[in-house]
Short mmCIF file of C-alpha atoms and ligand atoms in Angstrom, two decimals:
data_model
loop_
_atom_site.label_atom_id
_atom_site.label_comp_id
_atom_site.label_asym_id
_atom_site.label_seq_id
_atom_site.Cartn_x
_atom_site.Cartn_y
_atom_site.Cartn_z
CA MET A 65 -60.20 5.21 -7.28
CA LYS A 66 -58.59 5.34 -4.52
CA ARG A 67 -58.03 7.61 -1.93
CA LYS A 68 -54.60 9.12 0.10
CA GLU A 69 -53.77 7.02 2.38
CA ASN A 70 -54.66 8.88 5.99
CA VAL A 71 -57.65 9.88 5.44
CA SER A 72 -60.15 7.39 5.43
CA ARG A 73 -63.03 7.48 3.19
CA ARG A 74 -65.25 6.53 6.03
CA SER A 75 -64.43 9.58 8.11
CA PHE A 76 -64.93 12.02 5.08
CA LEU A 77 -67.84 10.06 4.67
CA LYS A 78 -68.48 11.51 8.09
CA SER A 79 -68.55 14.91 7.30
CA SER A 80 -70.30 15.09 3.94
CA GLY A 81 -73.79 13.89 3.53
CA LEU A 82 -75.23 14.23 0.54
CA ALA A 83 -71.29 13.63 -0.42
CA ALA A 84 -71.83 9.90 1.63
CA ALA A 85 -74.93 8.93 0.17
CA GLY A 86 -73.39 9.97 -2.90
CA ALA A 87 -70.15 7.48 -2.31
CA VAL A 88 -72.01 4.74 -1.12
CA LEU A 89 -74.62 3.96 -3.48
CA ALA A 90 -71.07 4.32 -5.87
CA THR A 91 -70.04 1.77 -4.60
CA GLN A 92 -73.25 -0.45 -5.45
CA GLY A 93 -73.46 0.95 -9.23
CA SER A 94 -74.93 4.24 -9.76
CA ILE A 95 -75.82 3.74 -13.12
CA ALA A 96 -77.25 0.32 -12.06
CA SER A 97 -79.41 2.56 -9.43
CA ALA A 98 -79.85 5.38 -11.87
CA ARG A 99 -81.83 2.61 -14.05
CA THR A 100 -84.03 1.17 -11.50
CA GLY A 101 -85.13 4.54 -10.72
CA VAL A 102 -83.68 4.43 -6.69
CA SER A 103 -81.22 7.31 -7.17
CA ASN A 104 -79.75 8.52 -9.41
CA GLU A 105 -77.48 11.06 -7.15
CA THR A 106 -74.06 9.38 -7.54
CA VAL A 107 -74.21 9.69 -11.11
CA PRO A 108 -72.31 12.11 -12.68
CA ALA A 109 -73.94 15.18 -14.04
CA ILE A 110 -71.76 14.77 -17.96
CA LEU A 111 -73.57 11.19 -17.82
CA GLY A 112 -76.67 12.46 -17.52
CA GLY A 113 -76.63 12.59 -13.19
CA PRO A 114 -77.91 16.08 -11.87
CA LYS A 115 -75.95 18.00 -10.51
CA ALA A 116 -73.60 18.01 -7.61
CA HIS A 117 -75.32 21.50 -7.14
CA LYS A 118 -78.50 22.87 -7.42
CA THR A 119 -79.18 26.01 -5.92
CA GLY A 120 -76.04 28.41 -8.01
CA TRP A 121 -74.26 29.83 -6.83
CA GLN A 122 -73.80 34.34 -5.06
CA SER A 123 -73.23 36.86 -7.79
CA TRP A 124 -70.95 39.50 -8.38
CA PRO A 125 -69.66 42.02 -7.99
CA GLN A 126 -72.25 42.66 -4.97
CA TRP A 127 -73.70 45.75 -4.02
CA ASP A 128 -75.69 46.46 -1.37
CA ALA A 129 -78.94 48.19 -1.77
CA LYS A 130 -78.24 50.06 1.79
CA ASN A 131 -76.05 51.68 0.36
CA ASN A 132 -78.44 54.03 -2.31
CA THR A 133 -78.49 56.80 -1.16
CA ARG A 134 -74.80 57.35 -0.25
CA MET A 135 -74.14 57.36 -4.52
CA ILE A 136 -76.97 59.00 -4.53
CA GLU A 137 -75.88 61.43 -2.64
CA VAL A 138 -72.18 61.97 -4.24
CA MET A 139 -73.92 62.05 -7.82
CA GLN A 140 -75.68 64.88 -6.96
CA SER A 141 -72.98 66.83 -5.09
CA GLY A 142 -71.39 67.76 -8.29
CA ILE A 143 -68.38 66.30 -7.35
CA TRP A 144 -67.42 63.21 -9.20
CA SER A 145 -63.35 63.98 -9.53
CA ARG A 146 -61.41 63.12 -7.25
CA ARG A 147 -61.82 64.30 -3.42
CA SER A 148 -62.83 62.78 0.32
CA LYS A 149 -64.57 60.04 -0.98
CA VAL A 150 -60.87 59.05 -2.91
CA SER A 151 -58.75 59.59 -0.38
CA ASP A 152 -60.77 57.81 2.77
CA PHE A 153 -61.00 54.65 1.14
CA GLU A 154 -56.59 55.02 0.62
CA LYS A 155 -56.35 55.82 3.90
CA LYS A 156 -58.53 53.61 5.15
CA TRP A 157 -57.39 50.86 3.11
CA ALA A 158 -53.82 51.98 3.86
CA GLU A 159 -54.65 51.12 7.27
CA MET A 160 -56.22 47.96 6.99
CA ASN A 161 -52.51 46.60 5.26
CA GLY A 162 -50.92 47.87 8.26
CA VAL A 163 -49.49 50.78 5.45
CA LYS A 164 -48.14 54.41 5.68
CA HIS A 165 -49.40 55.64 2.55
CA CYS A 166 -52.25 54.71 -0.10
CA LEU A 167 -52.36 56.19 -3.48
CA ALA A 168 -55.90 55.51 -5.26
CA THR A 169 -55.43 55.16 -8.89
CA VAL A 170 -58.22 53.95 -12.05
CA ASN A 171 -56.37 50.47 -12.20
CA GLY A 172 -54.51 48.21 -11.26
CA THR A 173 -52.33 48.26 -14.72
CA ASN A 174 -51.72 51.59 -13.54
CA ALA A 175 -51.30 51.30 -10.67
CA LEU A 176 -48.40 49.14 -10.84
CA SER A 177 -47.37 51.18 -14.63
CA ALA A 178 -46.72 54.07 -11.85
CA ALA A 179 -44.38 52.37 -9.53
CA TRP A 180 -42.31 51.78 -11.52
CA MET A 181 -42.27 54.75 -13.45
CA GLN A 182 -41.50 56.11 -10.03
CA LEU A 183 -38.39 53.78 -9.95
CA ASP A 184 -34.69 54.33 -10.11
CA ILE A 185 -34.58 52.06 -13.52
CA ARG A 186 -33.49 52.85 -17.28
CA PRO A 187 -32.61 51.53 -20.03
CA GLY A 188 -29.08 48.91 -19.72
CA ASP A 189 -31.71 47.52 -16.04
CA GLU A 190 -33.14 44.68 -15.86
CA VAL A 191 -36.84 43.49 -13.88
CA ILE A 192 -36.89 39.08 -12.33
CA ILE A 193 -40.91 39.00 -12.74
CA SER A 194 -42.68 35.58 -11.65
CA PRO A 195 -43.69 34.62 -15.38
CA TYR A 196 -47.36 32.70 -14.34
CA THR A 197 -49.63 36.13 -15.41
CA PHE A 198 -50.24 38.30 -17.39
CA SER A 199 -48.97 41.59 -19.55
CA ALA A 200 -50.88 43.71 -17.33
CA SER A 201 -47.67 43.07 -14.74
CA LEU A 202 -44.84 44.61 -17.01
CA PHE A 203 -46.08 47.33 -19.14
CA GLY A 204 -44.40 49.64 -16.48
CA ILE A 205 -41.29 47.95 -16.81
CA LEU A 206 -41.37 47.74 -20.95
CA TYR A 207 -42.19 51.90 -20.55
CA LYS A 208 -38.61 52.49 -18.81
CA GLY A 209 -36.81 51.04 -21.49
CA ALA A 210 -35.92 47.95 -18.73
CA MET A 211 -35.13 44.12 -20.01
CA PRO A 212 -37.88 42.03 -18.47
CA VAL A 213 -36.36 38.50 -17.03
CA TRP A 214 -38.29 35.47 -16.33
CA ALA A 215 -38.02 33.22 -12.87
CA ASP A 216 -39.38 29.82 -12.82
CA ILE A 217 -42.60 29.07 -10.81
CA ASP A 218 -42.73 26.44 -8.19
CA PRO A 219 -45.11 24.31 -9.39
CA MET A 220 -47.43 23.07 -6.46
CA THR A 221 -47.58 27.50 -4.41
CA PHE A 222 -47.44 28.68 -8.72
CA GLN A 223 -45.98 31.52 -7.76
CA ILE A 224 -42.05 32.90 -7.91
CA ASP A 225 -39.41 30.28 -7.12
CA PRO A 226 -36.32 32.18 -4.76
CA LYS A 227 -34.42 29.98 -5.90
CA LYS A 228 -35.05 30.90 -9.41
CA ILE A 229 -34.79 34.28 -9.04
CA ARG A 230 -31.07 33.96 -7.65
CA GLU A 231 -30.10 31.96 -10.67
CA LYS A 232 -30.79 35.28 -12.95
CA ILE A 233 -28.72 37.82 -10.66
CA ASN A 234 -26.21 39.96 -12.04
CA SER A 235 -25.06 43.43 -12.19
CA ARG A 236 -27.67 44.58 -14.09
CA THR A 237 -29.96 42.98 -12.63
CA LYS A 238 -31.76 46.22 -10.66
CA GLY A 239 -34.85 44.83 -9.96
CA ILE A 240 -38.02 42.17 -8.91
CA LEU A 241 -41.64 41.68 -9.58
CA PRO A 242 -43.45 39.62 -7.55
CA VAL A 243 -46.93 38.11 -8.78
CA HIS A 244 -50.10 37.26 -5.78
CA ILE A 245 -50.78 34.73 -8.67
CA CYS A 246 -54.73 33.31 -7.67
CA GLY A 247 -54.40 35.09 -4.67
CA TYR A 248 -51.94 32.99 -2.50
CA PRO A 249 -49.39 35.29 -1.38
CA SER A 250 -46.06 35.17 -3.18
CA ASP A 251 -42.63 34.22 -0.62
CA MET A 252 -41.95 38.38 0.07
CA PRO A 253 -39.40 37.00 3.86
CA GLU A 254 -37.20 35.84 1.25
CA ILE A 255 -37.89 37.89 -1.73
CA MET A 256 -37.33 40.65 0.63
CA LYS A 257 -33.94 38.97 2.34
CA ILE A 258 -32.60 38.10 -2.60
CA ALA A 259 -33.62 42.18 -2.97
CA ARG A 260 -31.83 44.06 0.41
CA GLU A 261 -28.58 41.21 -0.67
CA HIS A 262 -28.29 43.03 -4.19
CA ASN A 263 -29.74 45.99 -3.42
CA LEU A 264 -32.58 46.00 -5.75
CA PHE A 265 -36.83 47.04 -6.46
CA VAL A 266 -39.66 44.78 -5.40
CA VAL A 267 -42.75 45.83 -6.56
CA GLU A 268 -45.09 43.72 -6.28
CA ASP A 269 -48.44 42.95 -7.55
CA ALA A 270 -51.55 42.16 -5.49
CA CYS A 271 -53.65 42.72 -8.56
CA GLN A 272 -55.62 39.94 -7.17
CA ALA A 273 -54.35 39.16 -4.23
CA HIS A 274 -56.50 41.89 -1.63
CA PHE A 275 -55.01 40.55 2.09
CA ALA A 276 -53.24 37.74 1.69
CA GLU A 277 -50.44 37.27 4.38
CA ILE A 278 -47.03 35.62 5.71
CA ASP A 279 -47.00 35.55 9.27
CA GLY A 280 -49.76 37.82 9.91
CA LYS A 281 -48.23 40.34 7.48
CA LYS A 282 -50.34 41.06 4.25
CA VAL A 283 -49.15 41.34 0.35
CA GLY A 284 -48.62 44.71 -1.10
CA ALA A 285 -47.23 45.63 2.45
CA PHE A 286 -43.12 43.88 1.96
CA GLY A 287 -41.67 46.06 -0.63
CA ASN A 288 -41.20 49.17 -2.33
CA ALA A 289 -44.88 48.85 -3.29
CA GLY A 290 -48.00 46.70 -3.79
CA CYS A 291 -49.74 47.45 -6.72
CA PHE A 292 -53.99 46.21 -6.42
CA SER A 293 -57.02 46.19 -8.64
CA PHE A 294 -60.26 46.74 -8.18
CA GLN A 295 -61.33 46.15 -11.55
CA GLU A 296 -65.27 44.35 -10.51
CA THR A 297 -64.13 40.45 -10.98
CA LYS A 298 -61.95 41.11 -7.91
CA VAL A 299 -62.81 40.87 -4.35
CA LEU A 300 -62.30 44.36 -3.04
CA ALA A 301 -63.92 45.44 -7.30
CA VAL A 302 -65.22 48.83 -7.40
CA GLY A 303 -65.70 47.95 -10.88
CA GLU A 304 -61.98 49.13 -12.02
CA GLY A 305 -59.68 50.91 -10.59
CA GLY A 306 -56.10 50.59 -8.74
CA GLY A 307 -54.07 50.79 -4.97
CA ILE A 308 -50.86 51.35 -4.37
CA LEU A 309 -49.32 50.54 -1.41
CA THR A 310 -46.05 52.26 0.23
CA ASN A 311 -44.58 52.58 3.28
CA ASP A 312 -41.72 55.88 1.92
CA THR A 313 -43.28 59.11 2.42
CA ASP A 314 -41.16 60.25 -0.57
CA TYR A 315 -41.66 57.92 -3.11
CA TYR A 316 -45.33 59.08 -2.06
CA HIS A 317 -45.54 62.99 -3.76
CA ARG A 318 -44.17 61.20 -6.98
CA LEU A 319 -46.72 58.67 -7.18
CA VAL A 320 -49.29 61.31 -6.49
CA SER A 321 -47.58 63.95 -8.97
CA TYR A 322 -47.48 61.38 -10.98
CA HIS A 323 -50.99 60.31 -11.01
CA ASN A 324 -52.29 64.11 -11.52
CA PHE A 325 -50.70 65.82 -14.29
CA GLY A 326 -47.35 65.57 -12.83
CA TYR A 327 -47.93 68.47 -10.88
CA PRO A 328 -46.85 69.12 -6.58
CA SER A 329 -48.13 66.88 -4.68
CA GLN A 330 -50.43 69.45 -2.62
CA ALA A 331 -52.52 70.16 -5.52
CA LYS A 332 -55.76 70.20 -5.97
CA PRO A 333 -57.33 68.69 -8.56
CA GLY A 334 -59.41 70.75 -11.43
CA GLN A 335 -56.39 72.82 -9.85
CA ILE A 336 -56.26 74.89 -13.20
CA GLY A 337 -52.05 76.32 -14.54
CA SER A 338 -50.17 74.15 -11.84
CA MET A 339 -46.33 74.07 -13.27
CA SER A 340 -45.46 70.30 -14.44
CA TYR A 341 -42.75 69.26 -12.55
CA ILE A 342 -41.66 65.54 -13.83
CA LEU A 343 -43.03 63.36 -17.02
CA ALA A 344 -45.96 61.62 -15.86
CA ASN A 345 -50.04 61.03 -17.07
CA LYS A 346 -53.32 61.62 -15.48
CA ILE A 347 -54.41 58.32 -13.37
CA ARG A 348 -57.15 59.53 -10.82
CA MET A 349 -59.77 57.96 -9.11
CA ALA A 350 -62.83 59.15 -9.32
CA GLU A 351 -64.84 60.52 -6.55
CA TYR A 352 -67.79 57.99 -6.67
CA GLN A 353 -65.70 54.78 -7.46
CA GLY A 354 -64.11 56.08 -4.78
CA LEU A 355 -67.87 55.74 -2.70
CA ILE A 356 -68.10 52.55 -3.89
CA GLY A 357 -64.92 50.74 -2.00
CA LEU A 358 -65.63 53.10 0.85
CA CYS A 359 -68.97 50.30 0.52
CA GLN A 360 -66.40 47.39 -0.37
CA LEU A 361 -64.41 47.49 2.38
CA GLU A 362 -67.27 47.25 4.98
CA LYS A 363 -68.27 43.84 4.76
CA PHE A 364 -64.95 43.45 3.17
CA GLU A 365 -62.79 41.38 6.11
CA GLU A 366 -65.66 39.38 6.63
CA GLN A 367 -66.10 37.80 3.62
CA HIS A 368 -61.86 37.17 3.77
CA ASN A 369 -61.76 35.32 6.76
CA LEU A 370 -65.35 33.45 5.64
CA ARG A 371 -62.99 32.38 2.17
CA ASN A 372 -60.79 31.45 4.22
CA GLU A 373 -62.65 29.97 6.48
CA ASN A 374 -64.70 27.33 3.08
CA ALA A 375 -61.67 27.04 1.66
CA ALA A 376 -59.02 25.50 5.02
CA TYR A 377 -62.58 23.03 4.35
CA LEU A 378 -62.27 22.93 0.92
CA THR A 379 -58.44 21.40 1.48
CA GLU A 380 -59.41 19.49 3.89
CA LYS A 381 -61.45 17.37 2.03
CA LEU A 382 -60.01 17.39 -1.71
CA SER A 383 -57.07 15.72 -0.24
CA VAL A 384 -58.00 13.23 0.25
CA TYR A 385 -58.50 12.34 -3.26
CA PRO A 386 -55.71 11.46 -5.90
CA GLY A 387 -54.95 13.39 -8.93
CA ILE A 388 -56.13 17.17 -7.61
CA THR A 389 -53.85 18.81 -5.32
CA PRO A 390 -54.56 22.24 -3.96
CA VAL A 391 -52.35 25.19 -4.77
CA LYS A 392 -50.20 24.46 -1.05
CA TYR A 393 -48.47 28.04 0.85
CA HIS A 394 -44.67 28.78 0.88
CA LYS A 395 -43.35 28.54 4.34
CA GLY A 396 -45.20 31.01 6.76
CA ALA A 397 -47.91 32.02 4.22
CA THR A 398 -51.04 32.91 6.93
CA GLN A 399 -54.21 33.45 4.38
CA ALA A 400 -54.91 34.14 0.48
CA SER A 401 -56.62 35.67 -1.32
CA TYR A 402 -58.84 33.52 -3.19
CA TYR A 403 -59.59 35.34 -5.72
CA ILE A 404 -59.47 31.83 -7.51
CA TYR A 405 -59.23 27.94 -5.92
CA ALA A 406 -56.56 26.79 -7.39
CA MET A 407 -55.36 23.08 -7.74
CA VAL A 408 -52.74 20.73 -10.02
CA TYR A 409 -54.06 17.61 -11.58
CA ASN A 410 -52.11 15.28 -12.70
CA GLU A 411 -54.09 12.33 -14.69
CA ASP A 412 -51.37 9.55 -14.01
CA ALA A 413 -53.90 9.50 -11.07
CA LEU A 414 -57.08 9.37 -12.23
CA ASP A 415 -55.83 6.40 -15.53
CA GLY A 416 -55.42 8.81 -17.70
CA LEU A 417 -58.41 11.23 -17.36
CA PRO A 418 -57.29 14.12 -19.93
CA ARG A 419 -57.34 16.88 -17.88
CA SER A 420 -60.16 18.85 -20.42
CA ARG A 421 -62.31 16.14 -19.97
CA PHE A 422 -61.85 16.82 -16.70
CA LEU A 423 -62.74 20.22 -15.85
CA GLU A 424 -65.60 19.95 -18.45
CA ALA A 425 -67.17 16.71 -15.89
CA LEU A 426 -66.57 19.05 -13.17
CA SER A 427 -68.25 21.90 -14.76
CA ALA A 428 -71.46 19.02 -15.38
CA GLU A 429 -71.77 19.31 -12.00
CA ALA A 430 -71.69 22.86 -11.75
CA ALA A 431 -69.08 23.70 -10.01
CA PRO A 432 -68.32 27.44 -9.75
CA GLY A 433 -66.04 29.21 -12.46
CA VAL A 434 -64.59 25.72 -12.60
CA CYS A 435 -61.29 26.30 -15.73
CA PRO A 436 -57.92 25.79 -16.94
CA GLY A 437 -55.95 29.08 -15.68
CA TYR A 438 -53.27 31.36 -18.34
CA GLN A 439 -53.56 29.09 -21.15
CA ASN A 440 -52.20 30.73 -23.76
CA ASP A 441 -47.96 31.82 -25.15
CA PRO A 442 -46.12 32.10 -23.11
CA ILE A 443 -45.80 35.25 -20.79
CA TYR A 444 -42.35 35.69 -22.01
CA ALA A 445 -43.01 34.50 -26.10
CA GLN A 446 -45.91 37.21 -26.83
CA GLU A 447 -45.43 39.66 -29.48
CA PHE A 448 -45.24 43.28 -27.22
CA LEU A 449 -42.54 42.02 -26.16
CA ASP A 450 -40.87 40.89 -29.72
CA ASP A 451 -42.30 44.97 -30.17
CA ALA A 452 -40.98 46.38 -27.29
CA PHE A 453 -37.10 45.25 -28.73
CA LYS A 454 -37.93 46.84 -31.79
CA THR A 455 -37.59 50.66 -30.49
CA ASP A 456 -34.67 52.46 -30.35
CA ILE A 457 -34.18 53.18 -27.20
CA TYR A 458 -34.26 48.68 -26.78
CA LYS A 459 -31.62 48.51 -29.75
CA LYS A 460 -29.27 51.44 -28.12
CA PHE A 461 -28.99 50.26 -25.39
CA TYR A 462 -29.07 46.00 -25.63
CA THR A 463 -26.91 43.57 -28.31
CA ALA A 464 -28.85 42.61 -31.74
CA ASP A 465 -28.34 39.24 -29.08
CA GLU A 466 -29.20 40.02 -26.69
CA LEU A 467 -32.85 41.33 -28.43
CA ASP A 468 -33.03 38.51 -30.95
CA PHE A 469 -36.70 37.47 -29.39
CA GLU A 470 -36.10 33.06 -30.46
CA LYS A 471 -32.66 33.60 -28.42
CA TYR A 472 -35.01 36.25 -25.62
CA LYS A 473 -37.50 32.92 -25.67
CA GLN A 474 -34.66 30.46 -25.35
CA ARG A 475 -33.42 32.30 -22.19
CA ASN A 476 -36.47 32.51 -20.57
CA HIS A 477 -38.27 29.12 -20.94
CA CYS A 478 -39.63 28.26 -17.66
CA PRO A 479 -41.01 24.57 -17.75
CA GLU A 480 -42.96 24.77 -14.74
CA LEU A 481 -45.28 26.94 -16.18
CA ILE A 482 -45.54 25.37 -19.13
CA LYS A 483 -45.80 22.74 -16.96
CA THR A 484 -48.84 24.01 -14.65
CA TYR A 485 -50.50 25.42 -18.35
CA ASN A 486 -51.19 21.27 -18.41
CA LYS A 487 -51.74 20.27 -14.50
CA ALA A 488 -53.57 23.02 -12.97
CA VAL A 489 -56.63 23.89 -12.27
CA TRP A 490 -58.75 26.92 -11.47
CA LEU A 491 -62.75 28.44 -9.31
CA TRP A 492 -62.13 31.17 -10.86
CA HIS A 493 -65.17 33.09 -8.92
CA PRO A 494 -64.95 35.35 -6.51
CA ALA A 495 -68.39 34.43 -4.19
CA PHE A 496 -68.31 31.10 -4.96
CA LEU A 497 -66.24 30.65 -1.41
CA LEU A 498 -68.51 33.27 0.56
CA GLY A 499 -71.14 29.66 -0.05
CA SER A 500 -72.31 27.03 2.91
CA LYS A 501 -70.53 24.48 3.93
CA SER A 502 -73.62 22.52 2.03
CA ASP A 503 -72.10 23.64 -0.85
CA MET A 504 -68.37 23.14 -0.76
CA ASP A 505 -70.03 19.44 0.27
CA ASP A 506 -71.51 20.02 -3.41
CA ILE A 507 -67.98 21.14 -4.86
CA VAL A 508 -66.71 18.05 -3.12
CA ASN A 509 -69.08 15.51 -4.34
CA ALA A 510 -69.69 15.96 -7.95
CA VAL A 511 -64.89 14.88 -7.28
CA ASP A 512 -66.31 12.47 -6.07
CA LYS A 513 -68.57 11.21 -8.34
CA ILE A 514 -66.37 11.56 -11.11
CA HIS A 515 -63.38 9.99 -9.73
CA ASN A 516 -66.27 7.11 -9.01
CA ASN A 517 -66.27 7.31 -12.31
CA VAL A 518 -63.36 7.78 -14.33
CA ALA A 519 -63.71 4.67 -16.49
CA LYS A 520 -67.38 5.99 -17.78
CA ILE A 521 -66.67 9.18 -18.33
CA LYS A 522 -62.83 8.35 -20.02
CA THR A 523 -64.47 6.72 -23.02
CA VAL A 524 -68.35 7.62 -23.40
C1 PLP B 657 -51.99 39.92 -11.97
C2 PLP B 657 -52.98 41.06 -12.25
N1 PLP B 657 -51.85 41.66 -12.45
C3 PLP B 657 -52.38 43.12 -13.15
C4 PLP B 657 -53.32 42.75 -13.89
C5 PLP B 657 -54.23 44.17 -14.43
O1 PLP B 657 -55.32 45.32 -13.15
P1 PLP B 657 -56.57 46.49 -13.65
O2 PLP B 657 -57.13 44.73 -14.51
O3 PLP B 657 -57.50 46.75 -13.00
O4 PLP B 657 -55.41 47.07 -14.24
C6 PLP B 657 -54.60 42.46 -12.42
C7 PLP B 657 -56.01 42.33 -12.87
O5 PLP B 657 -56.91 41.50 -14.65
C8 PLP B 657 -54.15 41.03 -12.37
O6 PLP B 657 -54.69 39.82 -12.44
#
């Protein structure tokens, strides 16, 4: 395949020993060399050659055995419900993100729901959401009886497109829910500008985007609330767990109360007989989870920096290959979380090699976590929405036309999202970017082998 302009094949070869060996042999006919026994390193694994990556990837989540004693102490203390470990974890996460308050919760789904439950949105209101996500992002909006409205994504950043948000605003709009999908930051400066102009609430779904940042400011620190998941695959992994960041102290106290039966925010867990002042829930993080979080935070920054360093290296090396374009940062974005390393696939630039075949070939090379990303019906076409629309509260506040699900799907159709479903390539593996430069070269070499053998991979 022809390389993109500017970056010569020579400059790529210089910096990648393994790939260099493979690429040079490829030009001489790698299948032939495989047959003669000289070397078959350049034969794609899907055609019977050796895998580009042979040493294996780190596993995830990771637990450092040096923390075993601390965990045993918590378990033997008899204090398993939330106390100081959870509050220490909250303080630390808030501080690391440059935000006043953090409230830990049982998971990211409930962090998001709580965040919406304690904002003044009502039946009849509308909230504009990024559609490149799944149901967990928006349950809270539906619990409030509000109407989800979808604004399409930018196909090169995968994030909600602020221009599309503007097109969806009307007098009923009350909020925006950007989702920092794959761990890349959404365009928060632009989104906050729109929110200020129209007096809208903003809840950031940062469940995949710990420490992603824009001009040095962390995502989750822009809106009224920023919600995180600490589920086991996430880059800050507790197993299950979530967190809400906010700079609004009143709102924080309402959230504390909401997450503990509606008791006053100063009430201690386990206290019997407190009054419930608000309609609430119980979504407290447990003490051993707080300790896991504290232990993970000790190495989190170092891991985050390494992920960014390796991702930048990979992006530079991969950028010479037509047909796979690493997802771009929007203007001003400075770091991603790299929960997922995402790319845009263009089969026309690979002589029509279908994405599914490319993914198979990449997987065969032992590239990490290869998958096409979300593949289900688009979120605005999923049945849980229609279920909500059939409830009395929706019937009372919206017209039959607004609740007609076929019309709803048409109104909310997002063409760029659908194209992205068909073009995305995800490396969804939270530990692979903690590998060595040689591990990254293996991924580049895998792509190089595929590129040099497109015709054969297509036909076999
Ligand atoms: C974008 C997004 N939103 C919300 C969630 C929900 O988080 P949790 O699984 O911790 O409930 C997740 C995690 O899976 C997510 O990736």
